[in-house]
Each structure stands twice: as C-alpha cells, then as structure tokens.
C-alpha cells in the first residue's frame, strides 16, 4: 500500500517507520527541511530506543522516504495519516491549526481517491471537521474517506508498543474504509476494534484520562499512607492482585508529566465543558497532580526550614526514563522553587540536559556525570527513575555527598536496602529512614 504520513513528531515518525517495516511504501512529510535532511540520512529527530535501526533498514530497503514537499510526498498515496501536533492552548483546549493545515494540504494536492486517517489526538468531532475541510478544498472530483485511528504508544517504548500493542482502534463511517485500515495493520497482529468515528476519538481521551486518574488515585493513597504509617508499595501490590484493578499504573511518585496526560486531561475537561458537562472527577485528578509535583519541596522545607545557600543535586530531569522529553516534567516545577528558596542546584540527566536548558530560565549548573552532581551536595532530589539512578550503589551517596540526605520522588530504592545505610531517606508514601531516630 502507498502511504503518506504528515508530521514527523513522535507519533508520525514511529508510525511511518513501523508501517514501512511491515512492508508498505511510506513517505513521511514534514515542513521543516532541516529535519527532513536529518531523517533522510537515517538519524531520528527524537530519542527512542530501537527507532534508528528500523529507520536505517527501511530506508536502505527502499520503503521509507522523507520530504518537505507536500506535492511530492502525497502523490499517488492511497492512505494518508495526519500525525501533526495538537498543542495545548492557554485555556486547556487543543490547538487544531496544524491538523487543519494538513487537511488543506491534502485536499489541495490529491488527484486520486484517498483515505485520510487521523492519528493525532483530536477532540471528539474533529474528524468530521477535517472531512468538511477536505471537501471544501479538494481540487478534483475524488472520493475522500476519513478514519480515526488513535495512537496508544508510550515514549521510550514506542516501537514495542506499536508492534505489541493492546489494541488498534479504527473509527470510520463505512465498513469498507475500516477493512482497508485493518488490512494495512494486519501484519502487526494486534486486536482490532472497529467502531464509529466519535467513539474512536473518545476512546483515546478516556484511556489517557483513566490512566492519569489511576496515578492521581495512588498518589493520594500514598499521601494518606504517609500520615497513617502504611507503605504505599505494599498497598498497591495488594490492590494489584485484583484483576479488576490490575497491577499497572499504580506507582506512586511526584506525579505524571509528558506531552500527553497533562494536555489530554485538560482537553477532556474542556470537551466536557463545551457540552455543558462539569467533569469534576478529572478536574480533581489534575489538581492532585499539580500538588503532587510540589510535594518534595514541602518535605525539604519540613526537614531544613531554610535551604538558603545549600548545594542541591537534582538527579533526573526527563518526565520519565528513556526519553529526553522534559515537557511537564516535575523538574520544571521543582528546580525553580529550589532556586527561589536560595539553594544552588546542580542537575544531572543522561540525555535531557539540552532540552531542559531551552526551557528553564533559572541559573543552575548542569552535568552529565552523576558523581559530579552528588559531590559535596547537602541533599539530593530524585526526579526521574533512570536505570543508572535506580541501580546506583547507595554507598555513592554516603561517599560523595556532604550529608547523605535523599528526597526520592520516584521510590527508586527498596526500604530494606536503605535500612543498612546511613542515608537519611524520604520517599513517597513510605516510612522515612532517619538513622539517628532509628538508632
Ligand atoms: C501516555 C500513555 O501511556 C500512552 O498510552 C499514550 O499513547 C501516550 O500517553 C499519548 O497519549 O501519546 P507517555 O506520556 O509516553 O504515554 O508516558 P507513560 O509511560 O504513560 O507515563 C506518563 C507519566 O505517568 C510519566 O510522568 C510517569 O512517570 C507517570 N507514571 C506512570 C506514574 O507516575 N506512575 C505510574 O504508575 C505510571
């Protein structure tokens, strides 16, 4: 099948590469010529384990192409995927400018019948709006069908999620279009649900909102555990045995970040509001997450009172491990707070430093050596559970820091492990380890 993908961000690039890998002829289109030049040379513009190998292989085998010219990229395509960004507007709603422009570009250039598939996360009803634009702007008497095919991949495991996904959702207006999209995806061998367009759009928002709810729920349980003396990890484990609850997404921490949950939860509140429905539960989920991102600051103030002049190692900047993405990372909330409170921050991350520098305006030091960050620190704040942070020998905190005081926002260490050290250790929803008091 001859396929085009508009947009080479996370979703677009992974979709294009994966579709070429299962045998389709895929052209990815992006308006940025510099990006296209890099992609053509087999270099991904995002950090994603396993992506580069697949890109190189499919470029070499003549199935994967990149261009910044819509006319060239769309020519003769039977199916076109829209995978451009839908950034958040100030009021929380999704900005559809890029999606609308993609629809205009398709309509202007297509000379043959085509199916337009929306991968981007778009508010319920947007596919029909896209259909209107396509029909308004088309230059030839061609048949254009639409499909909503939302994406469920996670950053950092996008390739695995695409090839071993839980489901493929195909929302169309007619069974023939659904059959074609199903056939395209058949080699992935993932369960398919064919449904109507509006439900497909809603499935995406509801899934992300539900996962965000699970996280905020366990984070509130964690906060209650701290007050009652229970251990949230034991509680989550016990809850997770119940198959109706499930084990996943019950890891307490300093809240969810990234380009999806914060944006999509806000957008769903907006969508509901536009239909005069107050989504109280989801609003609470968002508020809990905002508070949770500040939680370590409260613990630090409780411990020290003032942190004026203290040297702080902030380890981990990305919103989660295996990505250089820092969008909505708790680091962006915590670091400015630490600086405002008068401390000197030295921040470590294996790959997210450049992105953080672009985003943070406060004056801090950066290092890509974990030990340099820890050296002489008065206390350490853990923001991301990178493997090298999770598997660090705890002796390194004791040996390198001025005092081994650690505030762990991701529950990286087993409390049994910490028990045998001189670490003063504060985590989320679990008892503190304070050596003097324990004896
Ligand atoms: C999320 C969804 O998991 C994907 O299914 C979806 O396709 C994607 O959004 C999207 O809409 O594009 P992603 O944002 O890449 O994927 O990251 P996740 O791995 O889901 O993690 C999101 C955040 O939740 C991270 O900050 C992570 O630290 C946090 N989290 C996750 C927790 O705090 N606790 C958990 O138990 C799980």
Short mmCIF file of C-alpha atoms and ligand atoms in Angstrom, two decimals:
data_model
loop_
_atom_site.label_atom_id
_atom_site.label_comp_id
_atom_site.label_asym_id
_atom_site.label_seq_id
_atom_site.Cartn_x
_atom_site.Cartn_y
_atom_site.Cartn_z
CA UNK A 1 0.00 0.00 0.00
CA UNK A 2 1.29 3.51 -0.82
CA UNK A 3 1.04 5.58 2.35
CA UNK A 4 1.96 9.14 3.36
CA UNK A 5 2.37 10.40 6.90
CA UNK A 6 2.12 14.14 7.60
CA UNK A 7 4.19 15.19 10.64
CA UNK A 8 7.37 13.54 11.88
CA UNK A 9 7.00 14.13 15.61
CA UNK A 10 6.78 11.19 17.98
CA UNK A 11 3.61 9.68 16.62
CA UNK A 12 4.27 10.43 12.93
CA UNK A 13 7.82 9.17 12.80
CA UNK A 14 7.15 5.97 14.72
CA UNK A 15 4.00 5.31 12.66
CA UNK A 16 5.80 5.88 9.36
CA UNK A 17 8.79 3.74 10.30
CA UNK A 18 6.61 0.91 11.65
CA UNK A 19 4.33 0.89 8.59
CA UNK A 20 7.35 0.74 6.28
CA UNK A 21 8.77 -2.10 8.34
CA UNK A 22 5.66 -4.22 7.76
CA UNK A 23 6.08 -3.75 4.02
CA UNK A 24 4.28 -0.55 3.00
CA UNK A 25 5.76 2.17 0.81
CA UNK A 26 5.80 5.15 3.18
CA UNK A 27 6.64 8.81 2.61
CA UNK A 28 6.86 10.99 5.71
CA UNK A 29 6.26 14.69 5.18
CA UNK A 30 7.46 17.48 7.43
CA UNK A 31 7.52 21.21 6.68
CA UNK A 32 10.96 21.59 8.29
CA UNK A 33 13.64 20.91 5.60
CA UNK A 34 16.44 20.62 8.20
CA UNK A 35 14.50 17.88 9.99
CA UNK A 36 13.84 16.10 6.69
CA UNK A 37 17.55 16.20 5.77
CA UNK A 38 18.44 14.58 9.09
CA UNK A 39 15.74 11.92 8.75
CA UNK A 40 16.82 11.09 5.19
CA UNK A 41 20.29 10.32 6.49
CA UNK A 42 18.75 7.74 8.84
CA UNK A 43 19.02 9.86 12.01
CA UNK A 44 15.87 10.14 14.16
CA UNK A 45 14.92 13.62 15.40
CA UNK A 46 13.64 12.15 18.67
CA UNK A 47 15.28 9.83 21.19
CA UNK A 48 13.55 6.45 21.01
CA UNK A 49 15.24 3.11 21.67
CA UNK A 50 15.27 0.87 18.56
CA UNK A 51 13.98 3.53 16.16
CA UNK A 52 17.23 4.33 14.36
CA UNK A 53 17.92 0.70 13.40
CA UNK A 54 14.45 0.34 11.88
CA UNK A 55 14.77 3.67 10.05
CA UNK A 56 18.12 2.77 8.51
CA UNK A 57 16.90 -0.69 7.49
CA UNK A 58 13.74 0.55 5.77
CA UNK A 59 15.45 3.49 4.04
CA UNK A 60 18.06 1.07 2.69
CA UNK A 61 15.40 -1.36 1.53
CA UNK A 62 13.63 1.43 -0.40
CA UNK A 63 10.36 1.53 1.55
CA UNK A 64 10.79 4.67 3.67
CA UNK A 65 11.13 8.20 2.28
CA UNK A 66 11.13 11.73 3.69
CA UNK A 67 10.25 15.03 2.04
CA UNK A 68 9.28 18.60 2.92
CA UNK A 69 7.20 18.97 -0.29
CA UNK A 70 3.55 18.06 0.07
CA UNK A 71 3.01 17.63 -3.64
CA UNK A 72 5.84 15.11 -3.93
CA UNK A 73 5.00 13.37 -0.67
CA UNK A 74 1.30 12.93 -1.29
CA UNK A 75 1.43 11.96 -4.98
CA UNK A 76 -0.38 8.68 -5.66
CA UNK A 77 -0.93 7.84 -1.98
CA UNK A 78 -3.91 5.65 -1.21
CA UNK A 79 -3.89 6.37 2.51
CA UNK A 80 -2.64 9.48 4.29
CA UNK A 81 -2.04 9.66 8.03
CA UNK A 82 -2.29 13.00 9.81
CA UNK A 83 0.12 12.91 12.75
CA UNK A 84 0.83 16.57 13.47
CA UNK A 85 0.87 18.14 16.93
CA UNK A 86 -2.22 19.37 18.74
CA UNK A 87 -0.58 21.58 21.37
CA UNK A 88 -2.49 22.88 24.35
CA UNK A 89 -3.97 26.37 24.16
CA UNK A 90 -3.87 28.61 27.21
CA UNK A 91 -7.46 27.66 28.16
CA UNK A 92 -6.56 23.92 28.07
CA UNK A 93 -8.22 23.20 24.72
CA UNK A 94 -6.40 21.57 21.81
CA UNK A 95 -4.99 23.85 19.13
CA UNK A 96 -6.07 22.34 15.79
CA UNK A 97 -4.21 24.72 13.45
CA UNK A 98 -1.69 22.10 12.30
CA UNK A 99 -4.37 19.46 11.74
CA UNK A 100 -6.49 21.90 9.72
CA UNK A 101 -3.47 22.92 7.63
CA UNK A 102 -2.66 19.24 6.96
CA UNK A 103 -6.23 18.70 5.73
CA UNK A 104 -5.95 21.74 3.40
CA UNK A 105 -2.60 20.45 2.06
CA UNK A 106 -4.10 17.02 1.36
CA UNK A 107 -7.17 18.43 -0.37
CA UNK A 108 -5.13 20.81 -2.48
CA UNK A 109 -2.73 18.18 -3.78
CA UNK A 110 -4.69 14.95 -4.10
CA UNK A 111 -5.70 13.83 -7.57
CA UNK A 112 -6.85 10.28 -6.68
CA UNK A 113 -9.31 8.70 -4.23
CA UNK A 114 -7.84 8.59 -0.75
CA UNK A 115 -8.47 7.66 2.88
CA UNK A 116 -7.38 10.28 5.43
CA UNK A 117 -6.56 8.72 8.78
CA UNK A 118 -6.14 10.90 11.86
CA UNK A 119 -3.53 9.65 14.32
CA UNK A 120 -3.17 12.95 16.20
CA UNK A 121 -5.18 13.18 19.41
CA UNK A 122 -8.10 15.41 18.47
CA UNK A 123 -11.26 16.48 20.32
CA UNK A 124 -14.38 14.47 19.71
CA UNK A 125 -15.94 15.58 16.43
CA UNK A 126 -12.71 16.84 14.83
CA UNK A 127 -12.61 14.13 12.17
CA UNK A 128 -15.89 15.44 10.80
CA UNK A 129 -14.44 18.95 10.80
CA UNK A 130 -11.43 17.55 8.90
CA UNK A 131 -13.84 15.94 6.42
CA UNK A 132 -15.51 19.29 5.80
CA UNK A 133 -12.16 20.98 5.15
CA UNK A 134 -11.11 18.17 2.80
CA UNK A 135 -14.30 18.51 0.78
CA UNK A 136 -14.21 22.32 0.77
CA UNK A 137 -10.66 22.45 -0.57
CA UNK A 138 -10.47 19.49 -2.93
CA UNK A 139 -9.49 20.41 -6.48
CA UNK A 140 -10.65 17.25 -8.26
CA UNK A 141 -13.69 15.01 -8.28
CA UNK A 142 -12.18 12.41 -5.98
CA UNK A 143 -13.58 10.29 -3.16
CA UNK A 144 -12.14 11.13 0.26
CA UNK A 145 -12.98 8.89 3.24
CA UNK A 146 -11.96 9.56 6.82
CA UNK A 147 -10.84 7.35 9.69
CA UNK A 148 -9.89 7.96 13.30
CA UNK A 149 -7.03 5.68 14.34
CA UNK A 150 -5.73 6.99 17.69
CA UNK A 151 -2.26 6.16 18.91
CA UNK A 152 -1.50 4.49 22.25
CA UNK A 153 2.29 4.30 22.18
CA UNK A 154 4.42 5.49 25.07
CA UNK A 155 7.60 7.50 24.70
CA UNK A 156 10.58 5.31 25.45
CA UNK A 157 8.82 2.10 24.44
CA UNK A 158 7.14 3.33 21.26
CA UNK A 159 8.49 0.59 18.97
CA UNK A 160 7.50 -2.20 21.33
CA UNK A 161 4.09 -0.59 21.91
CA UNK A 162 3.47 -0.41 18.15
CA UNK A 163 4.46 -4.00 17.38
CA UNK A 164 2.96 -5.47 20.55
CA UNK A 165 0.10 -3.06 21.23
CA UNK A 166 -3.00 -3.98 23.24
CA UNK A 167 -5.44 -2.82 20.53
CA UNK A 168 -5.85 -0.92 17.30
CA UNK A 169 -8.91 1.33 17.24
CA UNK A 170 -10.40 2.12 13.84
CA UNK A 171 -13.27 4.61 13.72
CA UNK A 172 -14.89 5.08 10.31
CA UNK A 173 -18.18 5.98 8.64
CA UNK A 174 -18.26 2.88 6.42
CA UNK A 175 -17.10 -0.73 6.74
CA UNK A 176 -15.01 -0.68 3.52
CA UNK A 177 -12.71 2.03 4.87
CA UNK A 178 -12.39 0.16 8.17
CA UNK A 179 -11.47 -3.04 6.29
CA UNK A 180 -8.70 -1.25 4.39
CA UNK A 181 -7.17 0.23 7.57
CA UNK A 182 -7.46 -3.17 9.23
CA UNK A 183 -5.65 -4.82 6.29
CA UNK A 184 -2.84 -2.24 6.44
CA UNK A 185 -2.28 -3.07 10.11
CA UNK A 186 -2.77 -6.84 9.81
CA UNK A 187 0.97 -7.71 9.99
CA UNK A 188 1.15 -6.13 13.48
CA UNK A 189 -1.12 -8.92 14.63
CA UNK A 190 -2.78 -6.75 17.27
CA UNK A 191 -6.50 -6.96 18.21
CA UNK A 192 -8.68 -4.55 16.25
CA UNK A 193 -11.82 -2.76 17.38
CA UNK A 194 -13.80 -1.24 14.53
CA UNK A 195 -16.12 1.46 15.69
CA UNK A 196 -17.67 4.81 14.77
CA UNK A 197 -15.54 7.94 14.40
CA UNK A 198 -16.76 9.78 17.52
CA UNK A 199 -16.27 6.77 19.79
CA UNK A 200 -12.75 6.22 18.43
CA UNK A 201 -11.84 9.82 19.25
CA UNK A 202 -13.36 9.44 22.72
CA UNK A 203 -11.52 6.15 23.40
CA UNK A 204 -8.18 7.97 23.17
CA UNK A 205 -9.09 10.71 25.67
CA UNK A 206 -10.86 8.32 28.02
CA UNK A 207 -7.88 5.95 28.08
CA UNK A 208 -5.39 8.67 28.95
CA UNK A 209 -7.77 10.25 31.46
CA UNK A 210 -8.31 6.89 33.16
CA UNK A 211 -4.58 6.19 33.41
CA UNK A 212 -4.00 9.69 34.81
CA UNK A 213 -6.80 9.00 37.32
CA UNK A 214 -5.09 5.78 38.42
CA UNK A 215 -1.87 7.71 39.05
CA UNK A 216 -3.53 10.55 40.98
CA UNK A 217 -5.52 7.99 42.96
CA UNK A 218 -2.46 6.07 44.07
CA UNK A 219 -0.64 9.34 44.80
CA UNK A 220 -3.42 10.41 47.16
CA UNK A 221 -3.34 6.97 48.78
CA UNK A 222 0.43 7.49 49.15
CA UNK A 223 -0.14 10.79 50.93
CA UNK A 224 -2.59 9.10 53.31
CA UNK A 225 -0.11 6.24 53.81
CA UNK A 226 2.48 8.76 54.96
CA UNK A 227 0.07 10.05 57.58
CA UNK A 228 -1.05 6.64 58.77
CA UNK A 229 2.30 4.84 58.64
CA UNK A 230 1.27 2.40 55.90
CA UNK A 231 3.52 1.70 52.90
CA UNK A 232 2.00 2.58 49.51
CA UNK A 233 4.05 -0.05 47.68
CA UNK A 234 2.55 -2.79 49.83
CA UNK A 235 -0.89 -1.26 49.34
CA UNK A 236 -0.52 -1.01 45.53
CA UNK A 237 0.77 -4.56 45.36
CA UNK A 238 -2.17 -5.85 47.37
CA UNK A 239 -4.65 -3.89 45.25
CA UNK A 240 -3.00 -5.03 42.00
CA UNK A 241 -3.67 -8.72 42.66
CA UNK A 242 -7.32 -7.95 41.98
CA UNK A 243 -7.60 -8.40 38.21
CA UNK A 244 -10.35 -5.80 38.08
CA UNK A 245 -7.84 -3.23 39.35
CA UNK A 246 -4.65 -4.51 37.70
CA UNK A 247 -1.03 -4.02 38.74
CA UNK A 248 -0.04 -1.31 36.26
CA UNK A 249 -0.03 2.44 36.71
CA UNK A 250 -0.13 2.21 40.49
CA UNK A 251 3.38 3.53 41.05
CA UNK A 252 3.19 6.48 43.44
CA UNK A 253 5.52 9.39 42.80
CA UNK A 254 5.71 13.11 42.13
CA UNK A 255 3.03 13.00 39.50
CA UNK A 256 2.61 12.37 35.81
CA UNK A 257 4.18 14.61 33.18
CA UNK A 258 4.95 14.42 29.48
CA UNK A 259 3.26 15.67 26.37
CA UNK A 260 0.12 13.56 26.74
CA UNK A 261 -1.55 13.13 30.14
CA UNK A 262 -1.42 16.80 31.20
CA UNK A 263 -2.59 18.02 27.78
CA UNK A 264 -5.24 15.37 27.20
CA UNK A 265 -6.78 15.59 30.68
CA UNK A 266 -7.13 19.37 30.31
CA UNK A 267 -8.58 18.93 26.83
CA UNK A 268 -11.17 16.39 28.03
CA UNK A 269 -12.30 18.77 30.78
CA UNK A 270 -12.72 21.37 28.01
CA UNK A 271 -14.57 18.97 25.70
CA UNK A 272 -16.96 18.08 28.50
CA UNK A 273 -17.38 21.77 29.35
CA UNK A 274 -18.20 22.59 25.73
CA UNK A 275 -21.09 20.16 26.11
CA UNK A 276 -22.14 21.75 29.43
CA UNK A 277 -20.80 18.87 31.48
CA UNK A 278 -18.62 19.50 34.51
CA UNK A 279 -16.05 16.69 34.65
CA UNK A 280 -15.44 17.10 38.40
CA UNK A 281 -13.51 13.85 38.83
CA UNK A 282 -10.97 14.69 36.13
CA UNK A 283 -10.54 18.23 37.46
CA UNK A 284 -9.62 16.70 40.82
CA UNK A 285 -7.15 14.34 39.11
CA UNK A 286 -5.42 17.36 37.55
CA UNK A 287 -5.34 19.30 40.83
CA UNK A 288 -3.92 16.32 42.71
CA UNK A 289 -1.18 16.01 40.09
CA UNK A 290 -0.28 19.70 40.31
CA UNK A 291 0.04 19.43 44.09
CA UNK A 292 1.99 16.18 43.84
CA UNK A 293 4.66 17.77 41.64
CA UNK A 294 5.44 20.15 44.56
CA UNK A 295 5.44 17.50 47.25
CA UNK A 296 9.23 17.15 47.59
CA UNK A 297 9.56 20.90 48.15
CA UNK A 298 7.23 20.62 51.16
CA UNK A 299 9.25 17.68 52.51
CA UNK A 300 12.51 19.61 52.02
CA UNK A 301 11.15 22.68 53.85
CA UNK A 302 9.84 20.47 56.67
CA UNK A 303 13.30 18.94 57.03
CA UNK A 304 15.51 22.03 56.73
CA UNK A 305 13.38 25.10 57.34
CA UNK A 306 15.62 27.29 55.19
CA UNK A 307 17.72 25.92 52.30
CA UNK A 308 19.44 29.25 51.61
CA UNK A 309 22.97 28.59 50.33
CA UNK A 310 22.58 24.79 50.32
CA UNK A 311 24.02 22.79 47.46
CA UNK A 312 21.41 20.52 45.88
CA UNK A 313 21.93 17.64 43.47
CA UNK A 314 18.85 17.22 41.27
CA UNK A 315 19.17 13.86 39.57
CA UNK A 316 16.94 13.16 36.58
CA UNK A 317 15.25 15.87 34.52
CA UNK A 318 13.18 13.96 31.94
CA UNK A 319 9.48 13.38 32.74
CA UNK A 320 10.25 9.65 32.82
CA UNK A 321 13.23 7.39 31.93
CA UNK A 322 14.31 6.52 28.37
CA UNK A 323 13.34 9.84 26.90
CA UNK A 324 14.92 13.28 26.56
CA UNK A 325 11.45 14.83 26.79
CA UNK A 326 11.08 17.26 29.67
CA UNK A 327 7.61 18.56 28.80
CA UNK A 328 5.55 18.95 32.00
CA UNK A 329 8.34 17.24 33.95
CA UNK A 330 8.19 17.87 37.70
CA UNK A 331 11.78 19.12 37.25
CA UNK A 332 10.38 22.30 35.71
CA UNK A 333 8.36 22.96 38.89
CA UNK A 334 10.86 21.78 41.49
CA UNK A 335 14.10 23.37 40.20
CA UNK A 336 12.81 26.97 40.02
CA UNK A 337 11.35 26.52 43.54
CA UNK A 338 14.73 25.32 44.87
CA UNK A 339 16.48 28.28 43.24
CA UNK A 340 13.87 30.74 44.60
CA UNK A 341 14.48 29.35 48.06
CA UNK A 342 18.14 30.30 47.70
CA UNK A 343 19.81 26.95 47.03
CA UNK A 344 22.48 26.22 44.41
CA UNK A 345 21.32 23.49 42.07
CA UNK A 346 23.48 21.14 40.08
CA UNK A 347 21.37 18.97 37.78
CA UNK A 348 22.19 15.61 36.22
CA UNK A 349 20.43 13.77 33.41
CA UNK A 350 21.94 11.34 30.88
CA UNK A 351 20.18 12.89 27.85
CA UNK A 352 17.66 15.59 28.77
CA UNK A 353 20.03 18.46 29.65
CA UNK A 354 19.84 20.27 26.31
CA UNK A 355 16.03 20.27 26.33
CA UNK A 356 15.99 21.47 29.94
CA UNK A 357 18.35 24.35 29.15
CA UNK A 358 15.92 25.56 26.48
CA UNK A 359 13.03 25.54 28.94
CA UNK A 360 14.45 26.67 32.30
CA UNK A 361 15.31 30.33 32.74
CA UNK A 362 16.76 30.00 36.26
CA UNK A 363 20.51 29.89 36.70
CA UNK A 364 21.73 26.39 37.59
CA UNK A 365 24.68 24.15 36.80
CA UNK A 366 24.34 21.01 34.65
CA UNK A 367 26.41 17.84 34.48
CA UNK A 368 26.16 14.58 32.61
CA UNK A 369 28.11 12.78 35.36
CA UNK A 370 26.04 11.53 38.25
CA UNK A 371 29.01 11.62 40.65
CA UNK A 372 29.76 15.27 39.83
CA UNK A 373 26.21 16.19 40.81
CA UNK A 374 26.42 14.29 44.10
CA UNK A 375 29.87 15.59 45.06
CA UNK A 376 29.56 17.73 48.24
CA UNK A 377 25.77 18.09 47.93
CA UNK A 378 23.83 18.98 51.09
CA UNK A 379 20.91 16.96 49.79
CA UNK A 380 19.77 15.12 46.66
CA UNK A 381 16.40 15.28 44.89
CA UNK A 382 15.48 12.38 42.59
CA UNK A 383 13.06 13.34 39.84
CA UNK A 384 13.44 10.58 37.22
CA UNK A 385 13.89 6.85 37.83
CA UNK A 386 16.60 6.35 35.21
CA UNK A 387 18.18 2.86 35.48
CA UNK A 388 21.56 4.34 36.46
CA UNK A 389 19.87 6.19 39.32
CA UNK A 390 17.80 3.16 40.39
CA UNK A 391 20.81 0.87 40.34
CA UNK A 392 23.35 3.20 41.91
CA UNK A 393 25.31 1.72 44.79
CA UNK A 394 23.86 3.61 47.77
CA UNK A 395 27.39 3.95 49.15
CA UNK A 396 27.97 6.59 46.47
CA UNK A 397 25.50 8.91 48.23
CA UNK A 398 27.36 8.30 51.50
CA UNK A 399 30.82 8.72 49.98
CA UNK A 400 30.23 11.73 47.75
CA UNK A 401 27.66 13.93 49.47
CA UNK A 402 28.35 16.33 52.33
CA UNK A 403 25.47 14.62 54.16
CA UNK A 404 23.63 11.66 52.61
CA UNK A 405 20.13 13.16 52.64
CA UNK A 406 17.96 11.99 49.74
CA UNK A 407 14.45 13.07 48.71
CA UNK A 408 13.29 10.43 46.25
CA UNK A 409 10.29 11.40 44.10
CA UNK A 410 10.19 8.02 42.35
CA UNK A 411 10.64 5.46 45.13
CA UNK A 412 13.81 4.16 43.45
CA UNK A 413 15.13 2.18 46.41
CA UNK A 414 13.83 -0.69 48.41
CA UNK A 415 13.45 0.28 52.06
CA UNK A 416 15.30 -2.90 53.10
CA UNK A 417 18.25 -1.72 51.02
CA UNK A 418 18.21 1.71 52.65
CA UNK A 419 17.90 0.23 56.16
CA UNK A 420 21.53 -0.89 56.11
CA UNK A 421 22.91 2.55 55.22
CA UNK A 422 23.43 5.91 56.91
CA UNK A 423 21.16 7.53 54.33
CA UNK A 424 18.51 9.92 55.57
CA UNK A 425 15.85 8.96 53.08
CA UNK A 426 12.47 10.48 52.26
CA UNK A 427 10.32 8.88 49.58
CA UNK A 428 6.65 8.92 48.55
CA UNK A 429 4.01 7.14 50.63
CA UNK A 430 6.55 5.09 52.58
CA UNK A 431 8.07 5.50 56.06
CA UNK A 432 11.11 7.81 56.20
CA UNK A 433 14.51 6.38 57.10
CA UNK A 434 16.20 8.67 59.59
CA UNK A 435 19.28 6.89 61.03
CA UNK A 436 19.58 8.94 64.27
CA UNK A 437 15.99 8.26 65.25
CA UNK A 438 16.07 4.62 64.26
CA UNK A 439 19.08 4.10 66.33
C1 LIG B 1 0.96 8.05 27.61
C2 LIG B 1 0.15 6.74 27.53
O1 LIG B 1 0.70 5.77 28.43
C3 LIG B 1 0.17 6.17 26.11
O2 LIG B 1 -0.67 5.02 26.04
C4 LIG B 1 -0.36 7.24 25.14
O3 LIG B 1 -0.31 6.81 23.79
C5 LIG B 1 0.50 8.49 25.26
O4 LIG B 1 0.44 8.97 26.63
C6 LIG B 1 -0.06 9.53 24.32
O5 LIG B 1 -1.20 9.95 24.50
O6 LIG B 1 0.59 9.83 23.31
P1 LIG B 1 3.58 8.65 27.82
O7 LIG B 1 3.13 10.04 28.13
O8 LIG B 1 4.65 8.44 26.82
O9 LIG B 1 2.32 7.75 27.32
O10 LIG B 1 4.15 8.05 29.16
P2 LIG B 1 3.72 7.00 30.30
O11 LIG B 1 4.71 5.92 30.33
O12 LIG B 1 2.30 6.63 30.20
O13 LIG B 1 3.95 7.90 31.61
C7 LIG B 1 3.27 9.12 31.80
C8 LIG B 1 3.61 9.72 33.14
O14 LIG B 1 2.99 9.00 34.19
C9 LIG B 1 5.10 9.74 33.48
O15 LIG B 1 5.42 11.00 34.05
C10 LIG B 1 5.28 8.64 34.50
O16 LIG B 1 6.33 8.88 35.39
C11 LIG B 1 3.93 8.71 35.22
N1 LIG B 1 3.54 7.44 35.87
C12 LIG B 1 3.24 6.35 35.12
C13 LIG B 1 3.43 7.40 37.25
O17 LIG B 1 3.67 8.39 37.96
N2 LIG B 1 3.03 6.22 37.85
C14 LIG B 1 2.74 5.11 37.12
O18 LIG B 1 2.38 4.08 37.74
C15 LIG B 1 2.87 5.17 35.73
#
